[in-house]
mmCIF file of C-alpha atoms in Angstrom:
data_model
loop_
_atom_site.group_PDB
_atom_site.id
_atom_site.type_symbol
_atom_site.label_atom_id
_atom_site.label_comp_id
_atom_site.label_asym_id
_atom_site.label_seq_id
_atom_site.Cartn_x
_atom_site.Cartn_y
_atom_site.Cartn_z
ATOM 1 C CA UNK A 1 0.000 0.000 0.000
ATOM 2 C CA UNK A 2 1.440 3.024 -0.756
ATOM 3 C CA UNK A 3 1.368 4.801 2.804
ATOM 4 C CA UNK A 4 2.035 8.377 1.471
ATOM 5 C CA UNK A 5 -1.585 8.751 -0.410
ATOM 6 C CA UNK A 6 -3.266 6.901 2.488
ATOM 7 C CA UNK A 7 -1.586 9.714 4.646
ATOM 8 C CA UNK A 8 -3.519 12.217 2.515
ATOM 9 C CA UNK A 9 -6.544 10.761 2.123
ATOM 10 C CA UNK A 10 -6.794 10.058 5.546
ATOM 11 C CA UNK A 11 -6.126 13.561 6.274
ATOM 12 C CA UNK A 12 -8.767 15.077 3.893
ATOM 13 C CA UNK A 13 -10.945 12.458 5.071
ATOM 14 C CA UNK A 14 -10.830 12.871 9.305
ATOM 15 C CA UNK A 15 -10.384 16.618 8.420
ATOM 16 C CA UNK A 16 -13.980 16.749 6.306
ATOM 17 C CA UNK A 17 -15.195 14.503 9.090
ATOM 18 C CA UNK A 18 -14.479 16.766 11.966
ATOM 19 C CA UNK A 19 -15.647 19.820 9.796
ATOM 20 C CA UNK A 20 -19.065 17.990 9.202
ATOM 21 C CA UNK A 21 -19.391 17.166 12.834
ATOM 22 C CA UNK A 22 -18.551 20.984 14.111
ATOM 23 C CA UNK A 23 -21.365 22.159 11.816
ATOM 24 C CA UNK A 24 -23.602 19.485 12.499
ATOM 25 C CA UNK A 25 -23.426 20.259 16.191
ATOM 26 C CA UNK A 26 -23.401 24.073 16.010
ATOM 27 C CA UNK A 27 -26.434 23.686 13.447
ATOM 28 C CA UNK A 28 -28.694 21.409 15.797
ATOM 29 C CA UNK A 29 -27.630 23.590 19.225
ATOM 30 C CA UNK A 30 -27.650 26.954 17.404
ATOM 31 C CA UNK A 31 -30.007 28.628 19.829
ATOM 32 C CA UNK A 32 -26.540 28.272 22.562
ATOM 33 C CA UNK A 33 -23.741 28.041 20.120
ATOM 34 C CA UNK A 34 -24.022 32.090 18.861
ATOM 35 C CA UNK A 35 -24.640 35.440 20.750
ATOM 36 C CA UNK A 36 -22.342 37.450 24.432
ATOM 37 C CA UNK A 37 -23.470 34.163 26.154
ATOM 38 C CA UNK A 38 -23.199 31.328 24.256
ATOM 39 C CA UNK A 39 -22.153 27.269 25.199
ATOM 40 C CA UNK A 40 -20.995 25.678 21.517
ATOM 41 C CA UNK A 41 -21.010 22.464 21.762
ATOM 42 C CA UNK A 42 -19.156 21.735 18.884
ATOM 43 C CA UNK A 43 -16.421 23.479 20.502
ATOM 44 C CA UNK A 44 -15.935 19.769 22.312
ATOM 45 C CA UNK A 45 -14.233 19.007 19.425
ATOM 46 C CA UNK A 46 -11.210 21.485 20.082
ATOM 47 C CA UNK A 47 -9.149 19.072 21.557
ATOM 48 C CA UNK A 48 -8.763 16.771 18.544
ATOM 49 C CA UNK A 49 -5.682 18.257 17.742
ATOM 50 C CA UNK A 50 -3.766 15.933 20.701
ATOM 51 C CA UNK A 51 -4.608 13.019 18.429
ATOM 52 C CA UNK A 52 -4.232 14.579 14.498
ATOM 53 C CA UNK A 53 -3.164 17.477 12.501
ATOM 54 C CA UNK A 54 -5.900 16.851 10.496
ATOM 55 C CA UNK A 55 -8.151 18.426 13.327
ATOM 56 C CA UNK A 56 -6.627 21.986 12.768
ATOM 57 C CA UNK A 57 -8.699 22.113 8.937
ATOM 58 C CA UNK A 58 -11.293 20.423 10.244
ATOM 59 C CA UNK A 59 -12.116 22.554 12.664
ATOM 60 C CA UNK A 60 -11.573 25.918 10.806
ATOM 61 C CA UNK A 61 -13.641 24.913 8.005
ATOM 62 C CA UNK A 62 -16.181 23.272 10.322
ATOM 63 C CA UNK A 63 -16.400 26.514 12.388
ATOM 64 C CA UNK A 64 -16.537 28.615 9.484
ATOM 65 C CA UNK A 65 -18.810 26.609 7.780
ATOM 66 C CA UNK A 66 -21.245 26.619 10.621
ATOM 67 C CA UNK A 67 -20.688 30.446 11.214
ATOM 68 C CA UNK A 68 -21.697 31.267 7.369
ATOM 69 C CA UNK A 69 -24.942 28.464 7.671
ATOM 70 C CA UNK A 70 -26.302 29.860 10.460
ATOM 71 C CA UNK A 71 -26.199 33.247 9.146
ATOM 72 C CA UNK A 72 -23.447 35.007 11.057
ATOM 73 C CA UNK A 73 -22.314 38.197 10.195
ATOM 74 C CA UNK A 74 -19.283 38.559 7.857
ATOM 75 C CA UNK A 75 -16.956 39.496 10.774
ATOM 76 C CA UNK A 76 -18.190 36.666 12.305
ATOM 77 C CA UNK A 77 -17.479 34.319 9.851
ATOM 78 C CA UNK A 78 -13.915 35.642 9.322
ATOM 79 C CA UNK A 79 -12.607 36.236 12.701
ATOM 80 C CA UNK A 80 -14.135 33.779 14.120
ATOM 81 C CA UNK A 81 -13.113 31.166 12.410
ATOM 82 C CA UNK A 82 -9.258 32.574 12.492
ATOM 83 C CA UNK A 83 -10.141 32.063 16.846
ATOM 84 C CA UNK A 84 -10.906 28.905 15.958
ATOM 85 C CA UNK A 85 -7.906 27.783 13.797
ATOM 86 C CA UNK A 86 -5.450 30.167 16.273
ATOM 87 C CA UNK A 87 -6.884 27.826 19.056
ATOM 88 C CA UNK A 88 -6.247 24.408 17.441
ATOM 89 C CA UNK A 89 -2.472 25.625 16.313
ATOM 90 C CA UNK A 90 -1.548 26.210 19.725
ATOM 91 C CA UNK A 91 -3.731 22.870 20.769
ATOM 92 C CA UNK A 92 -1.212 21.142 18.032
ATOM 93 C CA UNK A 93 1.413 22.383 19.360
ATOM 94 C CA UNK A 94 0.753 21.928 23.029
ATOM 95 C CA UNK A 95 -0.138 17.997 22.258
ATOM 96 C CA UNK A 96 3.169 16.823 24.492
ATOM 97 C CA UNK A 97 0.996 17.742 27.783
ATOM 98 C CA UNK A 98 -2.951 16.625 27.304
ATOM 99 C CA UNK A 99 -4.068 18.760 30.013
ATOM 100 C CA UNK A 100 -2.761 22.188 27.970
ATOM 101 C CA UNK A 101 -4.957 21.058 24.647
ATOM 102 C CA UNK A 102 -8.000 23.150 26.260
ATOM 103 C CA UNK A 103 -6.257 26.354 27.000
ATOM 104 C CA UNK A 104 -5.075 27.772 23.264
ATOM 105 C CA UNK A 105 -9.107 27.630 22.015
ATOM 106 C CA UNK A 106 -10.178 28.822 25.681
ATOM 107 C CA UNK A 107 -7.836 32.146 25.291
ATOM 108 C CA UNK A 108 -8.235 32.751 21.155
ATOM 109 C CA UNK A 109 -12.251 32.415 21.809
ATOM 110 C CA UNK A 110 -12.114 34.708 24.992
ATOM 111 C CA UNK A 111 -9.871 37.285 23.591
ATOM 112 C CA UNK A 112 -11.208 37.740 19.828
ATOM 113 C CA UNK A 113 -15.178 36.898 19.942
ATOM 114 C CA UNK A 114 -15.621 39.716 22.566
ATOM 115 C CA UNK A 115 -14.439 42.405 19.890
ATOM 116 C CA UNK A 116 -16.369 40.249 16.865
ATOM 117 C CA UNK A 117 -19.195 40.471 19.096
ATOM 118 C CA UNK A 118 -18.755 44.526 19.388
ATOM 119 C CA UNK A 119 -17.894 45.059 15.780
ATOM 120 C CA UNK A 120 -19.881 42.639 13.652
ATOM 121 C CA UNK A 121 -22.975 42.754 15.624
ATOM 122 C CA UNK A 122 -22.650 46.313 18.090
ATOM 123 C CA UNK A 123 -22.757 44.729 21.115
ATOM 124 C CA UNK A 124 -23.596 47.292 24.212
ATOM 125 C CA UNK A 125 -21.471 45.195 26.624
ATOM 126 C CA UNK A 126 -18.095 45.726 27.830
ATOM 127 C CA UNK A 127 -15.658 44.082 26.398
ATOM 128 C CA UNK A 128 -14.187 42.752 29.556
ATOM 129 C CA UNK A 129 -18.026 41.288 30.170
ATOM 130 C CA UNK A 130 -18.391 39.635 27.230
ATOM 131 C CA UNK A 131 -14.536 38.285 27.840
ATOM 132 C CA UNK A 132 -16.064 36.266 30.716
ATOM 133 C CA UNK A 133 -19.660 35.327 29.377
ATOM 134 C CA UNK A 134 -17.604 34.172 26.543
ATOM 135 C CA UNK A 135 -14.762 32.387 28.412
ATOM 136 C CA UNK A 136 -16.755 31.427 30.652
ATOM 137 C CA UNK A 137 -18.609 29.408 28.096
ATOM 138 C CA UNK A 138 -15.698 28.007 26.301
ATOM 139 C CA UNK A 139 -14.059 27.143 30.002
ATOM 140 C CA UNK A 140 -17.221 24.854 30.347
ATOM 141 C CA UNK A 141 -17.318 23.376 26.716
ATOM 142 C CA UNK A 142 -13.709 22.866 26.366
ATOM 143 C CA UNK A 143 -12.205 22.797 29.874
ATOM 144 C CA UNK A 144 -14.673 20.258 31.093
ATOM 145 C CA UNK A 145 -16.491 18.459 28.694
ATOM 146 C CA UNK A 146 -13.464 18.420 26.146
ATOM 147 C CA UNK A 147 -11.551 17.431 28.742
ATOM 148 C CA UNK A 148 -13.452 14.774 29.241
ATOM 149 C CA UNK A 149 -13.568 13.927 25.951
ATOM 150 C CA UNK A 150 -10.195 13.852 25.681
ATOM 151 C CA UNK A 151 -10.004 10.959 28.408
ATOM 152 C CA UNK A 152 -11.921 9.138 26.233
ATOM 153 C CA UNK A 153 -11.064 9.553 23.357
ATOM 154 C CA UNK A 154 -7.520 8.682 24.619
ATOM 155 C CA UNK A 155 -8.498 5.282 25.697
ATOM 156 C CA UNK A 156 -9.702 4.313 21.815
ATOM 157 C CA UNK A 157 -7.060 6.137 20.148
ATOM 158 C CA UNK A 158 -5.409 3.375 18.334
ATOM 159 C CA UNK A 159 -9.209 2.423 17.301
ATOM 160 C CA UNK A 160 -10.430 5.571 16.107
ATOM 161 C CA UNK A 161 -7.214 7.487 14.687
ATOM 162 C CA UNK A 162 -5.137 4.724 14.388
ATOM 163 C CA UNK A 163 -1.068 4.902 12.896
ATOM 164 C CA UNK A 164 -1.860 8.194 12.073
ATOM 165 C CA UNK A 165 -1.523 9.627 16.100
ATOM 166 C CA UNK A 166 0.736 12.269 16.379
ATOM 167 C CA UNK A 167 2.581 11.646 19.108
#
């Protein structure tokens, strides 16, 4: 087999996966996932990058994706999307401690959306309240629940991602 097109395809393929699943899940809890105070689910997923580079395109496209569906304003869509892919380069390149994965998303989310929220939509609120409605919100979807994830996901990790673990 010749292992260096399997590398790509496995790469397009887990990265259009994950980008289907972000969108999927920020679709079907929309009502949560947008707005100063806002719990994305999908934002779980931000912790893939311990297991695969191929989480980094996934996730930008799948935030992007799910930013433009849903009807987000331009702004939105653009920057972010770019909080999205800063997190999941630093989650990449944090993968030698597990417990570090969470923090890149948790600071790119709670430092840009505040100022996407002011400029693309006019948000009234200060930007050091939406900072913490936002963080906090990201500390809850990623800290715990991708966390937890993460232990999971870590226990099937030769199942799911197989010899293509980055490790």
């Amino acid at each position: 087999m010749n292992y260096k097109s399997s590398g790509k395809t496995y790469f397009l393929v887990f990265s259009a996966a994950i980008a289907a699943i972000y969108t999927v899940l920020t679709m079907v809890f929309a009502p949560i996932s947008f707005g100063p105070i806002q719990f994305r689910i999908s934002e779980i997923l931000c912790i893939l990058p311990f297991f695969t580079p191929a989480a980094i395109p996934g996730l930008f496209i799948g935030c992007l994706l799910s930013n433009f569906l849903c009807g987000a304003a331009l702004l939105d869509v653009i920057f972010g999307s770019l909080a999205t892919l800063i997190g999941a380069i630093g989650s990449y390149m944090l993968r030698k401690n597990q417990w570090l994965v969470c923090i890149p998303p948790i600071v790119a989310n709670t430092i840009i959306i505040p100022w996407v929220l002011r400029f693309a939509y006019g948000s009234q609120d200060f930007i050091w309240y939406a900072m913490l409605t936002v963080g906090m919100g990201e500390i809850l979807a990623i800290g715990v629940l991708g966390n937890l994830f993460l232990g999971v996901l870590t226990r099937y990790k030769h199942i799911i991602f197989g010899r293509f673990i980055t490790e």
